[in-house]
Short mmCIF file of C-alpha atoms and ligand atoms in Angstrom, two decimals:
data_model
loop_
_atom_site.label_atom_id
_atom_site.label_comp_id
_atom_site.label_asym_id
_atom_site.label_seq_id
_atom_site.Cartn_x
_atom_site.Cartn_y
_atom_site.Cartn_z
CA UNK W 1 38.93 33.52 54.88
CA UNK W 2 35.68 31.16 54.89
CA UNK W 3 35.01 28.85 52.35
CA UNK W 4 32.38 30.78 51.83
CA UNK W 5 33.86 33.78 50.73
CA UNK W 6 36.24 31.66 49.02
CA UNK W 7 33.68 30.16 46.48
CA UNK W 8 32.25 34.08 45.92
CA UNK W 9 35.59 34.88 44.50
CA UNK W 10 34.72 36.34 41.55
CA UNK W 11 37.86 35.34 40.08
CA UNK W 12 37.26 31.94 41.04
CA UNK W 13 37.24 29.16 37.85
CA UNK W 14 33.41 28.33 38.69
CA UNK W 15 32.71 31.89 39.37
CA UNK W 16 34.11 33.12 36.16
CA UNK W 17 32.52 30.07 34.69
CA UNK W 18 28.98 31.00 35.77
CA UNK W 19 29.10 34.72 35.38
CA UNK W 20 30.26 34.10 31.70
CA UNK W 21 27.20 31.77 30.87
CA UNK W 22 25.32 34.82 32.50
CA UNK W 23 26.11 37.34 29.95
CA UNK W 24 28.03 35.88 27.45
CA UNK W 25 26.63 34.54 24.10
CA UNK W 26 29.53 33.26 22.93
CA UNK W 27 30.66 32.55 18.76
CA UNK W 28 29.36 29.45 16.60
CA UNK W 29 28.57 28.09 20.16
CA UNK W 30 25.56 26.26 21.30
CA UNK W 31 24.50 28.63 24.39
CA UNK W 32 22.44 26.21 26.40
CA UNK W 33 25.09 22.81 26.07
CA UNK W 34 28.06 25.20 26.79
CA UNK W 35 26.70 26.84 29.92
CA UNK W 36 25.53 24.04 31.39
CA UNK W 37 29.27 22.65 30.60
CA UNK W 38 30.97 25.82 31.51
CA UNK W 39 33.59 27.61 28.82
CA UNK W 40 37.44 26.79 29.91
CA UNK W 41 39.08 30.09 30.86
CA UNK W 42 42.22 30.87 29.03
CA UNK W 43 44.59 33.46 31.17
CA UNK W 44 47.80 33.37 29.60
CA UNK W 45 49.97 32.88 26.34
CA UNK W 46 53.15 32.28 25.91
CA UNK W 47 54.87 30.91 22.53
CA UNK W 48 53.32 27.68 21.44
CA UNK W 49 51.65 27.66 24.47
CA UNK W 50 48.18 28.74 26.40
CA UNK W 51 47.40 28.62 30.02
CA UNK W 52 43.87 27.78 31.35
CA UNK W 53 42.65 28.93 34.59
CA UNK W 54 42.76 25.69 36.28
CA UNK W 55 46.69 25.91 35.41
CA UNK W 56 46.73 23.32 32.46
CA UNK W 57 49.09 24.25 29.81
CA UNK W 58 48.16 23.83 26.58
CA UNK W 59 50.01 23.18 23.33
CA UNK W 60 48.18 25.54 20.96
CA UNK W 61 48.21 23.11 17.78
CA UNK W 62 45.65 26.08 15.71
CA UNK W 63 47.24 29.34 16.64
CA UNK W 64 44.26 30.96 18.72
CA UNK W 65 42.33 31.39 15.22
CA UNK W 66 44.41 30.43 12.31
CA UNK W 67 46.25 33.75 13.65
CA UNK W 68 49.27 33.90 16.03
CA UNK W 69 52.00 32.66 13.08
CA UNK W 70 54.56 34.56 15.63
CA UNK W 71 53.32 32.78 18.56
CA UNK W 72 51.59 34.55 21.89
CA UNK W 73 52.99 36.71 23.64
CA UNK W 74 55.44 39.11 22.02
CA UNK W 75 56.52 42.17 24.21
CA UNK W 76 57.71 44.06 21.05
CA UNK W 77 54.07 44.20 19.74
CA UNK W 78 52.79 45.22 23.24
CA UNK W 79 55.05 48.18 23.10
CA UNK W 80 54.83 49.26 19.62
CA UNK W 81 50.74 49.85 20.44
CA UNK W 82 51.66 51.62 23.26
CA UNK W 83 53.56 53.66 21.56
CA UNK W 84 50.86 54.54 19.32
CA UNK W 85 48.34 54.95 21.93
CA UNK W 86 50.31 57.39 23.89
CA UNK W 87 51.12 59.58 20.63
CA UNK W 88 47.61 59.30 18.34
CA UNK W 89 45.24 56.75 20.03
CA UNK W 90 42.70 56.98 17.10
CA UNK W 91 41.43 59.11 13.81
CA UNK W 92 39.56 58.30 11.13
CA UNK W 93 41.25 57.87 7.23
CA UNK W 94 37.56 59.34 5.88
CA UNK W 95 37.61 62.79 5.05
CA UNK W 96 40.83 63.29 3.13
CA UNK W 97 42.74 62.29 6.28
CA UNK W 98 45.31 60.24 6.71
CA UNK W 99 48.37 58.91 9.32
CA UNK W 100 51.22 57.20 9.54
CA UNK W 101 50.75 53.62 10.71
CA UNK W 102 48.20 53.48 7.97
CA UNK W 103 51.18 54.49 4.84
CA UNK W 104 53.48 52.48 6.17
CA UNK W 105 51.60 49.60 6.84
CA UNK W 106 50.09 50.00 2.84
CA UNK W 107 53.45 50.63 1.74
CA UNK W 108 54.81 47.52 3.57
CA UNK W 109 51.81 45.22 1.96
CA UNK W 110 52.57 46.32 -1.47
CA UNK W 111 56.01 45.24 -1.35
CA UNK W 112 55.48 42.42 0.43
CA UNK W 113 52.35 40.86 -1.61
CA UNK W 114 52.52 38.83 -4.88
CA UNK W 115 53.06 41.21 -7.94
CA UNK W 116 50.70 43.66 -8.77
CA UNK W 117 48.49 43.83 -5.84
CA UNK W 118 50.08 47.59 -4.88
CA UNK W 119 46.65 48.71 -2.88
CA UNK W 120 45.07 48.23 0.03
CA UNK W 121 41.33 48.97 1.72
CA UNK W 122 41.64 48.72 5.29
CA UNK W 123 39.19 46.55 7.24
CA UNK W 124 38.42 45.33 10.92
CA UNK W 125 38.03 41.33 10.15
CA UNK W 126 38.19 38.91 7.36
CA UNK W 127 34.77 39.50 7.18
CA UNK W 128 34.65 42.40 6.35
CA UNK W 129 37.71 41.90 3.58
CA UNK W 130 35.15 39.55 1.85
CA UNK W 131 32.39 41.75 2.28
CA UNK W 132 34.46 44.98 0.70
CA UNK W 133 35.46 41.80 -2.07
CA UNK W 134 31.86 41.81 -2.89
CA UNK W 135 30.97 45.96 -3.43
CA UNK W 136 34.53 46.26 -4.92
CA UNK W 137 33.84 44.00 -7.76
CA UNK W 138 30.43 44.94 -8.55
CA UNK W 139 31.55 48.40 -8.75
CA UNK W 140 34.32 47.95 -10.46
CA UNK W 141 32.33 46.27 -13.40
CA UNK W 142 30.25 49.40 -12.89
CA UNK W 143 32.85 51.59 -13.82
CA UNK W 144 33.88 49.44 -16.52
CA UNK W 145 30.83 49.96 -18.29
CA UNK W 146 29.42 46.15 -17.52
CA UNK W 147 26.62 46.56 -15.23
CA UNK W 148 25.66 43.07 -15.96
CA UNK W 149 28.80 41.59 -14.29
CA UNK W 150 26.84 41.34 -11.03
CA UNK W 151 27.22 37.24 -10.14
CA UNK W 152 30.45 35.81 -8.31
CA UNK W 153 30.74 32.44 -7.91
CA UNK W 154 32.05 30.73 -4.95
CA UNK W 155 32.40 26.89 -3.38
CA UNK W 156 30.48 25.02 -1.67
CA UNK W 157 32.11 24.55 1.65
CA UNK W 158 34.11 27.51 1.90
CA UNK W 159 34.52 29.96 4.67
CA UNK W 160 34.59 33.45 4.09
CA UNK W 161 33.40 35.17 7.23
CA UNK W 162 30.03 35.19 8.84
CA UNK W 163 28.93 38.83 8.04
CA UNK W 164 25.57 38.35 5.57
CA UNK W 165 27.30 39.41 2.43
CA UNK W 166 30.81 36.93 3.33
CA UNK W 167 28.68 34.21 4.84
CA UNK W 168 26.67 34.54 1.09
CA UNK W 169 30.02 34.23 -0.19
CA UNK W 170 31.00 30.94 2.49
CA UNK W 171 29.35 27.86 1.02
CA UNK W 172 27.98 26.65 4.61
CA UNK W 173 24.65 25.42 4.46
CA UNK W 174 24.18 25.52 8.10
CA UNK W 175 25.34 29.34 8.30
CA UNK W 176 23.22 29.88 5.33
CA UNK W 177 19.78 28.12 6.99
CA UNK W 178 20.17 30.90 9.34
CA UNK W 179 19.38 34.70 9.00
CA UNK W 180 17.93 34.34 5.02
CA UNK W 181 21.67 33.53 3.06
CA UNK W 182 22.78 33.57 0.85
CA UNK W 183 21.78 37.04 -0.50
CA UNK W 184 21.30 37.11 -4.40
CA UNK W 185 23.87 36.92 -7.28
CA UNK W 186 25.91 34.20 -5.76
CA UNK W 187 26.56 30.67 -7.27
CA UNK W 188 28.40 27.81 -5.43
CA UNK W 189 30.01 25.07 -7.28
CA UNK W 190 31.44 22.21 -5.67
CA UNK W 191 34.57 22.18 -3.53
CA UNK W 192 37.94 20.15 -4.60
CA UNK W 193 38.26 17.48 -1.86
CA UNK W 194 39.08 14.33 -2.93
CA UNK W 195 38.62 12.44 -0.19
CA UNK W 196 35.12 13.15 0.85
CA UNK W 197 33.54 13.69 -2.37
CA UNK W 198 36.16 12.32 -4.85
CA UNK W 199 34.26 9.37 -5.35
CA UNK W 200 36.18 6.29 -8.12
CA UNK W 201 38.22 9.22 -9.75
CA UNK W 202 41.61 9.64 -8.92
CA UNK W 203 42.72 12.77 -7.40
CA UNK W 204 44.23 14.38 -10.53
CA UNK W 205 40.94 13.44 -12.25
CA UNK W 206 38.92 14.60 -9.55
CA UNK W 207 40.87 17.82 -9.03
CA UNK W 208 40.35 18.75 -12.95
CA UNK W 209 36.51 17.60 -12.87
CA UNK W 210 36.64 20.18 -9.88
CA UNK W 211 37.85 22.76 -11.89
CA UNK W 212 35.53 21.86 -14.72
CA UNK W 213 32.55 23.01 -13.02
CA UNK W 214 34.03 26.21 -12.70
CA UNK W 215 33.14 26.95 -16.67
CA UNK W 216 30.29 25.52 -16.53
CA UNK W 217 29.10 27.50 -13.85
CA UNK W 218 30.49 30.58 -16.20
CA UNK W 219 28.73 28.76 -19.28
CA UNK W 220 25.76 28.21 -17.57
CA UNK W 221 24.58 31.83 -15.77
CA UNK W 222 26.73 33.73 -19.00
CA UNK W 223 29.86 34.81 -19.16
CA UNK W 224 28.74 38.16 -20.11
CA UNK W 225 27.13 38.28 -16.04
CA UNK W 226 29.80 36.86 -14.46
CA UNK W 227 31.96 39.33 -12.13
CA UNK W 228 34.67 37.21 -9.77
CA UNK W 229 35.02 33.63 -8.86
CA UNK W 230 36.53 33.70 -4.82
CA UNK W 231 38.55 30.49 -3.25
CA UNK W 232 40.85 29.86 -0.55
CA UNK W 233 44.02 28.13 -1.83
CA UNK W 234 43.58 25.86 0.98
CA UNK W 235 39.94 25.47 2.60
CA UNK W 236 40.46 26.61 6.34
CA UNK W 237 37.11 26.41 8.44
CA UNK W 238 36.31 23.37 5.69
CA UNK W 239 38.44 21.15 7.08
CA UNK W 240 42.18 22.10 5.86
CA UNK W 241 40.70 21.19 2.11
CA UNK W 242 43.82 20.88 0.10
CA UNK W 243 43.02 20.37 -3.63
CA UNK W 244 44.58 17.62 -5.98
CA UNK W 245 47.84 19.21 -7.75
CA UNK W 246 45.90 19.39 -11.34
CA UNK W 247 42.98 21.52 -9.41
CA UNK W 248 44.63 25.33 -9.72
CA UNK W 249 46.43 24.75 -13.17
CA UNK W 250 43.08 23.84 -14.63
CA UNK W 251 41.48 26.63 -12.51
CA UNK W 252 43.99 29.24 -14.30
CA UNK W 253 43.15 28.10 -17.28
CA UNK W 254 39.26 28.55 -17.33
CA UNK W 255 40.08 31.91 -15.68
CA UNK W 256 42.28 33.37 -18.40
CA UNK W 257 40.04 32.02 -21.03
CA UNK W 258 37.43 34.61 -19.76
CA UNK W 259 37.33 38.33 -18.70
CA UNK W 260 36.02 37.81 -15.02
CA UNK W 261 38.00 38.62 -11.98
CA UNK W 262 39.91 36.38 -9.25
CA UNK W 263 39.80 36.87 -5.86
CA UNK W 264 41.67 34.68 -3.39
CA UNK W 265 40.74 34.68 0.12
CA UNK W 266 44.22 34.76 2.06
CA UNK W 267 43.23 35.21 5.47
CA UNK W 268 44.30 31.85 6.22
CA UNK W 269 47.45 31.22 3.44
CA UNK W 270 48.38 34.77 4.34
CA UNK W 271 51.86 35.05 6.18
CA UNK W 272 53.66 32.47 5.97
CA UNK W 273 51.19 29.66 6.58
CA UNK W 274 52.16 27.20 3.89
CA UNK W 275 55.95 28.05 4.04
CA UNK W 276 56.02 31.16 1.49
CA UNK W 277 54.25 34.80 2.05
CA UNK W 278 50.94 34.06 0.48
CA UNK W 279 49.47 31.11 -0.59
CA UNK W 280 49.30 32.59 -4.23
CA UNK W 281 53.25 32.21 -4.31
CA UNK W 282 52.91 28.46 -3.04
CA UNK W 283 50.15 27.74 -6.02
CA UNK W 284 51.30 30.62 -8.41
CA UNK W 285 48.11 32.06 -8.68
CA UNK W 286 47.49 35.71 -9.59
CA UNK W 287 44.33 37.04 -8.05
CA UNK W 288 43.15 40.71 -8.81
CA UNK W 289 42.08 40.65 -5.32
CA UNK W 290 42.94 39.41 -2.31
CA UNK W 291 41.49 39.61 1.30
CA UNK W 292 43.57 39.29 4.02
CA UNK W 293 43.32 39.33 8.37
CA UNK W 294 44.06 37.27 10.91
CA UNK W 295 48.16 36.80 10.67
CA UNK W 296 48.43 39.91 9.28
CA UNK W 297 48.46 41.00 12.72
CA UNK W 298 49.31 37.71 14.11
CA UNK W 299 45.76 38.10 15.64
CA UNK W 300 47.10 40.49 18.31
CA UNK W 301 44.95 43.32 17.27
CA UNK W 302 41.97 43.06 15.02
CA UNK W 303 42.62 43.86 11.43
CA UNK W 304 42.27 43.13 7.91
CA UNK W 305 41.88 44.46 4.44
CA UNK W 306 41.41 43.60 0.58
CA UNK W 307 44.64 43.77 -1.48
CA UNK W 308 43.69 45.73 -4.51
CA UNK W 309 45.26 45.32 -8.15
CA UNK W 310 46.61 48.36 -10.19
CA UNK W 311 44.45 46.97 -13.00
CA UNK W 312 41.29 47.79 -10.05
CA UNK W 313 42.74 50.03 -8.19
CA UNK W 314 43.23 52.68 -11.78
CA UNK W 315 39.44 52.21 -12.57
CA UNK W 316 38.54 53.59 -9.18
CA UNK W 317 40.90 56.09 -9.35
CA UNK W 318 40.63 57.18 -13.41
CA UNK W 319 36.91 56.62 -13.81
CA UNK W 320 36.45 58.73 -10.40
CA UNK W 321 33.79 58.85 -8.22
CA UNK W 322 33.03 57.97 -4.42
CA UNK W 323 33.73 54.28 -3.33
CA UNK W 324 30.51 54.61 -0.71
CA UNK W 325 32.10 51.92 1.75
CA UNK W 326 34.46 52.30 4.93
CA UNK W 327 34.42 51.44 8.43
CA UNK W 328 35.08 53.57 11.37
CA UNK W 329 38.42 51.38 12.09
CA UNK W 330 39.14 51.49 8.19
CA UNK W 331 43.26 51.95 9.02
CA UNK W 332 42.92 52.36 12.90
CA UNK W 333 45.99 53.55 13.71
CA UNK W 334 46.61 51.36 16.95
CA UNK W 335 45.82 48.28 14.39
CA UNK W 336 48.05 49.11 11.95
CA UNK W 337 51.04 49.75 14.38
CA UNK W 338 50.33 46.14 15.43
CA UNK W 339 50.03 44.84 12.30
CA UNK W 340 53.81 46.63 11.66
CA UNK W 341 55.86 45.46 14.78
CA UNK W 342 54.24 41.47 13.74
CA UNK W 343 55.18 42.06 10.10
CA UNK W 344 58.66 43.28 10.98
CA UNK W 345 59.12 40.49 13.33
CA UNK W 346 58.22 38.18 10.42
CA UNK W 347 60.43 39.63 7.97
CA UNK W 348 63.46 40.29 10.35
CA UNK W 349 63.46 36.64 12.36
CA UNK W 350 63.04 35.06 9.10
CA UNK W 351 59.75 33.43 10.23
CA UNK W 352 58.35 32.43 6.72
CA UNK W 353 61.37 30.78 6.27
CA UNK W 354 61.76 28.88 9.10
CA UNK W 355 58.63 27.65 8.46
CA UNK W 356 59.45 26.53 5.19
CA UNK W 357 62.41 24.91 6.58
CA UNK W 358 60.57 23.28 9.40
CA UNK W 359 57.15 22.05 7.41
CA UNK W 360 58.52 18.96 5.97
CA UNK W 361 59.57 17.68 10.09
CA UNK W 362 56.11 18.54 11.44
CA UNK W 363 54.40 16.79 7.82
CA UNK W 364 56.85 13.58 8.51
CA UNK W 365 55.38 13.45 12.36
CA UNK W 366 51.95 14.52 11.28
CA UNK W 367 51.61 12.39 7.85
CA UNK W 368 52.98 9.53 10.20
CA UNK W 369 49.46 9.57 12.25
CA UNK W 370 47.67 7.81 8.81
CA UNK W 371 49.04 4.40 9.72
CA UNK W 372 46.36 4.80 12.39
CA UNK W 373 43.82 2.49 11.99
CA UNK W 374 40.94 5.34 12.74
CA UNK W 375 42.70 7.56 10.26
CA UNK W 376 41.81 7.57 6.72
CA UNK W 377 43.97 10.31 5.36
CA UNK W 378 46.69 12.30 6.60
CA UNK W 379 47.19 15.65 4.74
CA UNK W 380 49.38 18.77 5.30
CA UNK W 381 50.91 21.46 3.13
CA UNK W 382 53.05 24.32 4.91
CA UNK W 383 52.05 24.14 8.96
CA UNK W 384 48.54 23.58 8.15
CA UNK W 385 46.82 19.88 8.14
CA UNK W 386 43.56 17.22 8.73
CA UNK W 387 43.30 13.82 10.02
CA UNK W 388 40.16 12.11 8.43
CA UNK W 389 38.52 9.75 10.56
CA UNK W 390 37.21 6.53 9.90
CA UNK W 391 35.34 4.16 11.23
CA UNK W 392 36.80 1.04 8.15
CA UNK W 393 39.63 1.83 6.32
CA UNK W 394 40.65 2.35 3.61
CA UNK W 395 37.08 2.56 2.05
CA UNK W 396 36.69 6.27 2.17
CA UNK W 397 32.77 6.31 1.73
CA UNK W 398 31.67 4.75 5.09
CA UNK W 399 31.71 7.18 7.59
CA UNK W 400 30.84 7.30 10.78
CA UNK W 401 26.95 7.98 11.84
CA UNK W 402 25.91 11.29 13.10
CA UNK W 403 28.69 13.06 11.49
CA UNK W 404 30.63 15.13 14.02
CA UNK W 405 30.17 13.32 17.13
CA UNK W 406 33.67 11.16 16.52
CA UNK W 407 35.69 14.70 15.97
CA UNK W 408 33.92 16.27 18.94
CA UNK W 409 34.85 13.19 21.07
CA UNK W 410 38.33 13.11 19.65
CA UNK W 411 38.87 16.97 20.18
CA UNK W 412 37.88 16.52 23.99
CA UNK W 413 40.28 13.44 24.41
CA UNK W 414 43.13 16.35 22.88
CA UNK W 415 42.36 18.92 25.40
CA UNK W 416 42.82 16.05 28.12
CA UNK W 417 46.12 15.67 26.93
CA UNK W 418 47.57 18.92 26.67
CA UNK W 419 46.99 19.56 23.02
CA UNK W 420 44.91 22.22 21.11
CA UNK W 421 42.97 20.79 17.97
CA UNK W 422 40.16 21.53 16.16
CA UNK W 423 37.57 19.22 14.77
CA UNK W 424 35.59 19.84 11.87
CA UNK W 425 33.12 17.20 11.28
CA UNK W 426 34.93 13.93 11.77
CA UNK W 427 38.28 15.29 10.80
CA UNK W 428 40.74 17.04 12.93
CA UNK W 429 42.76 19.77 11.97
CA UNK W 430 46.29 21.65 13.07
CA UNK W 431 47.71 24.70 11.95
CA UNK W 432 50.18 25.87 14.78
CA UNK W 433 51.91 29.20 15.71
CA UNK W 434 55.06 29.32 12.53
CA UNK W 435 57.32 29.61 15.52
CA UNK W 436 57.02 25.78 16.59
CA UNK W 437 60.13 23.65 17.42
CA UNK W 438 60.99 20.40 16.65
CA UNK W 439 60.83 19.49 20.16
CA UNK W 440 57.08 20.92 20.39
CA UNK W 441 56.58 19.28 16.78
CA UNK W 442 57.57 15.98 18.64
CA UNK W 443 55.02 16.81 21.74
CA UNK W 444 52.80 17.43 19.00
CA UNK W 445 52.65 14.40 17.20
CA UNK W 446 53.03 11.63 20.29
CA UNK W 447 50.00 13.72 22.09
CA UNK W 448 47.93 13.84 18.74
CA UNK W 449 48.94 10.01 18.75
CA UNK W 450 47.63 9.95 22.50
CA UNK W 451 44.50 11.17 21.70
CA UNK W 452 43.85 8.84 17.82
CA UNK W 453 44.27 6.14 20.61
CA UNK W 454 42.60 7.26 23.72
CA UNK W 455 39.39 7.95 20.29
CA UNK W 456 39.75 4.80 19.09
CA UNK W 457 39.42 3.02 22.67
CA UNK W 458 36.12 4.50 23.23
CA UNK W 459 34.86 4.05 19.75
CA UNK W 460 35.25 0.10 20.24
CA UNK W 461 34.01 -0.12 23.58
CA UNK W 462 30.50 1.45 22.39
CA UNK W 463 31.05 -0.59 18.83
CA UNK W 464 31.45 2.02 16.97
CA UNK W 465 34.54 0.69 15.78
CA UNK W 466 36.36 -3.04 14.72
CA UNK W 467 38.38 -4.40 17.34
C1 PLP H 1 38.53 33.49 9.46
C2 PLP H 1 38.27 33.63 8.02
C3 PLP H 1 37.51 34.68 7.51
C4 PLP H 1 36.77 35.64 8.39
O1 PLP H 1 37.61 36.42 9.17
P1 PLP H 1 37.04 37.13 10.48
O2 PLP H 1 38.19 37.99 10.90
O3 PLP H 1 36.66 36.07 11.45
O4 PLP H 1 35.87 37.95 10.07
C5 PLP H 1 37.41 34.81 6.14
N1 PLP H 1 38.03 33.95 5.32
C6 PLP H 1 38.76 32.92 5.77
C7 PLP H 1 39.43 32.02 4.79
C8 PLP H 1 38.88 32.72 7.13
O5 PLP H 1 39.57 31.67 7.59
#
C-alpha cells in the first residue's frame, strides 16, 4: 500500500477525526474549538479502563457518565440482550400490553428501592425521569383536588437533564440562557456548598441557612401553590456538591412541616454510588419520588424511570383517569433485560458493598491530594469526589480569573497521564466504575497527584500562581 491510500483509511485516527467534525454535532461541546482540535476516539473498554484509538489506555476515574458502577465491558450483559433480541426485540407497554423484562425489572426496583417507592414509569434518560417528575406531580395535585399546587422548587446549580422541562428544573444559568428556560412555575433557591458560597459561616451554619431558604421559598410563593421541592443528595454535574451534615436534617424538617412533595433525583446516588443502594439510605431521606438512569443499567443500554410512591401511585390508580405521558421505549424490552443482568451482577458480586468497604481507601488517597498547595478542598463521600482549585490558599474567596480555564488546563494535563477526570469550573471531579481496586485506587491518586503538579507548574510559569 501507498501512503496515500494509507492516510484515506477511513479508519484511520485523523480520518475518523475529520469525518466526525463533518457530521457530528457533538453534546455540551463547542463545535467549532473541538473540530478544529479533533474529538479523541474511544474503541474499547475494559474494567476500569478505556482504550483510545491512538492505543492510550485510560484509567476511567468518572465511569463513562456517572454510569458504568460495574465497570466496561461485561460479557454477561452482552448476552442477556441478545437473548432478548433474538426472542422479542421490541413492543410497546401502551395499549394494555405488557412483557416480561419490563415486570421483572419493576418488581426487582420495588424491592430493591428505599421503602415505599413500590412503582415505576419507565423512561429512556434521566431526562426524561425529571421531565415525567414534573407532569407526575402536577397531576397528582390535580387529582388531589389542589389545582393550585402547580410550583416546584429546585436549586440553583443543579443538574437535572437538558430536556426543556428538566433543564427548567437544573439550576444552570448557561443551559437556561439558551432555548427560552426555564419554563414557568419553577423557583430556584440557592445550592448548599460551603465552600464556594459559604462565605464567614461555618459549614453546619451554612448548611442550615441552606436549608432555611427552602421555607422561605415555600413562605414566600404560598404554601397552598407549592407542589415538590427536587435535589440531588449529592450535586453531580455541579461539581460533586456535598452538603454540610446539618443541610438534610433541617431539609426534613421544613418538608414534614408542610404538605408538598419530595422528589430526589438519584440518577447519580443511584446504585451503589455512595456505598449503600440509593443515596436516600446514605442521608435517610424519604422522597415520594425518585428519578433514576444511568447505573441503573450501568450505562450499557439507555434507560431510566421515576420511582413512584404508593401514597402517588393509589391517586393515579383510585382517582382514575389517563396519565397522557409515555415514550415509545417506555419499558423497551432490550433495556430492561440490560438493566436486569447489571442489577443482578450488583446484587450477586456484592458490588454495593464492596464499595462501601473500599470508599474509605480511595477517600484516604483522594482526601490526601488537599495538602496540595493548588488545592483548596478535598471532598468525597462513597466513590464520588472534587478537588477545588486555588490559586492562594486557604482563603477560599480568591479564585482564579476566567473561571474554568485552570480545570480545563488541569483536565488536559490528566488525559496526558493516563487518567480520566472531569472538570467543572475550576474543580475537578472523580466518580469511578464501583469495581475499582486498591491497586487502580493507588494509580489513581499518584496520577491525579501527577497532574495537581504538572497544573501547578504551568500556572507559575505564566504567574498565575505563587512560587
Ligand atoms: C445525568 C443526569 C440527569 C440526566 O440524565 P440523562 O440520561 O443524561 O438525560 C439527570 N439528573 C442527574 C442528577 C444527572 O446526573
Amino acid at each position: 500500500m501507498s501512503d496515500a491510500s494509507l492516510s484515506n483509511d477511513p479508519h484511520s485516527t485523523p480520518e475518523l477525526r475529520r469525518r466526525d467534525a463533518t457530521h457530528h454535532i457533538h453534546p455540551f461541546s463547542d463545535t467549532g474549538a473541538l473540530n478544529k482540535e479533533g474529538s479523541r476516539v474511544i474503541v474499547q473498554g475494559e474494567g476500569c479502563w478505556i482504550t483510545d484509538s491512538e492505543g492510550n489506555r485510560l484509567l476511567d476515574g468518572m465511569s463513562g457518565l456517572w454510569c458504568v458502577q460495574i465497570g466496561h465491558g461485561r460479557p454477561e450483559i452482552a448476552d442477556a440482550v441478545h437473548r432478548q433480541m433474538s426472542k422479542l426485540s421490541y413492543y410497546n407497554t401502551f395499549f394494555k400490553t405488557t412483557h416480561e423484562p419490563a415486570i421483572e425489572l419493576a418488581e426487582r426496583l420495588a424491592r430493591l428501592a428505599p421503602a415505599g417507592l413500590n412503582h415505576i414509569f419507565f423512561t429512556g434518560s434521566g431526562s426524561e425521569s425529571n421531565d415525567t417528575v414534573i407532569r407526575m406531580v402536577r397531576t397528582y395535585w390535580d387529582l388531589m383536588g389542589k389545582p393550585e399546587k402547580k410550583t416546584i422548587i429546585a436549586r440553583q446549580n443543579a443538574y437535572h437533564g437538558s430536556t426543556v422541562g428538566s433543564a427548567s428544573l437544573g439550576g444552570m444559568s448557561g443551559m437556561h440562557a439558551q432555548g427560552g428556560m426555564p419554563i414557568p412555575g419553577i423557583v430556584h433557591i440557592p445550592q448548599p456548598y460551603w465552600f464556594g458560597e459559604g462565605g464567614d459561616q461555618d459549614p453546619d451554619a451554612f448548611g442550615r441557612w441552606a436549608a432555611q431558604e427552602l421555607a422561605r421559598a415555600i413562605e414566600e410563593q404560598g404554601p397552598e401553590t407549592i407542589a415538590a421541592f427536587i435535589a440531588e443528595p449529592i450535586q453531580g454535574a455541579g461539581g460533586v456538591i456535598i452538603p454540610p451534615d446539618s443541610y438534610w436534617p433541617e431539609i426534613k424538617k421544613v418538608l414534614a412541616a408542610h404538605d408538598i412533595l419530595f422528589v430526589a433525583d438519584e440518577v447519580i446516588t443511584g446504585f451503589g454510588r455512595l456505598g449503600t443502594w440509593f443515596g436516600s439510605d446514605y442521608f435517610g431521606l424519604e422522597p415520594d419520588l425518585m428519578s433514576i438512569a444511568k447505573g441503573l443499567s450501568s450505562g450499557y443500554l439507555p434507560i431510566g424511570g421515576v420511582m413512584v410512591s404508593d401514597r402517588i401511585a393509589d391517586a393515579f390508580i383510585e382517582k382514575g383517569g389517563e396519565f397522557t405521558h409515555g415514550f415509545t421505549y417506555s419499558g423497551h424490552p432490550a433495556c430492561c433485560a440490560a438493566a436486569l443482568e447489571n442489577l443482578r451482577i450488583i446484587e450477586e458480586e456484592g458490588i454495593v458493598e464492596r464499595a462501601a468497604e473500599i470508599a474509605p481507601y480511595l477517600q484516604e488517597g483522594w482526601l490526601s491530594l488537599g495538602d496540595h498547595p493548588l488545592v483548596g478542598e478535598a471532598r468525597m463521600v462513597g466513590l464520588v469526589g472534587a478537588l477545588e482549585l486555588v490559586p492562594a490558599k486557604p482563603d477560599r474567596s480568591i479564585r482564579f480569573d476566567n473561571t474554568g480555564a485552570v480545570g480545563t488546563l488541569c483536565r488536559d494535563h490528566s488525559l496526558k497521564n493516563g487518567l480520566i477526570m472531569r472538570a467543572t469550573r475550576d474543580s475537578m471531579i472523580i466518580a469511578p466504575p464501583l469495581v475499582i481496586s486498591r491497586g487502580e485506587i493507588d494509580m489513581l491518586v499518584e496520577r491525579a497527584r501527577k497532574t495537581l503538579d504538572d497544573t501547578a507548574e504551568d500556572l507559575r510559569r505564566d504567574g498565575r500562581l505563587k512560587p
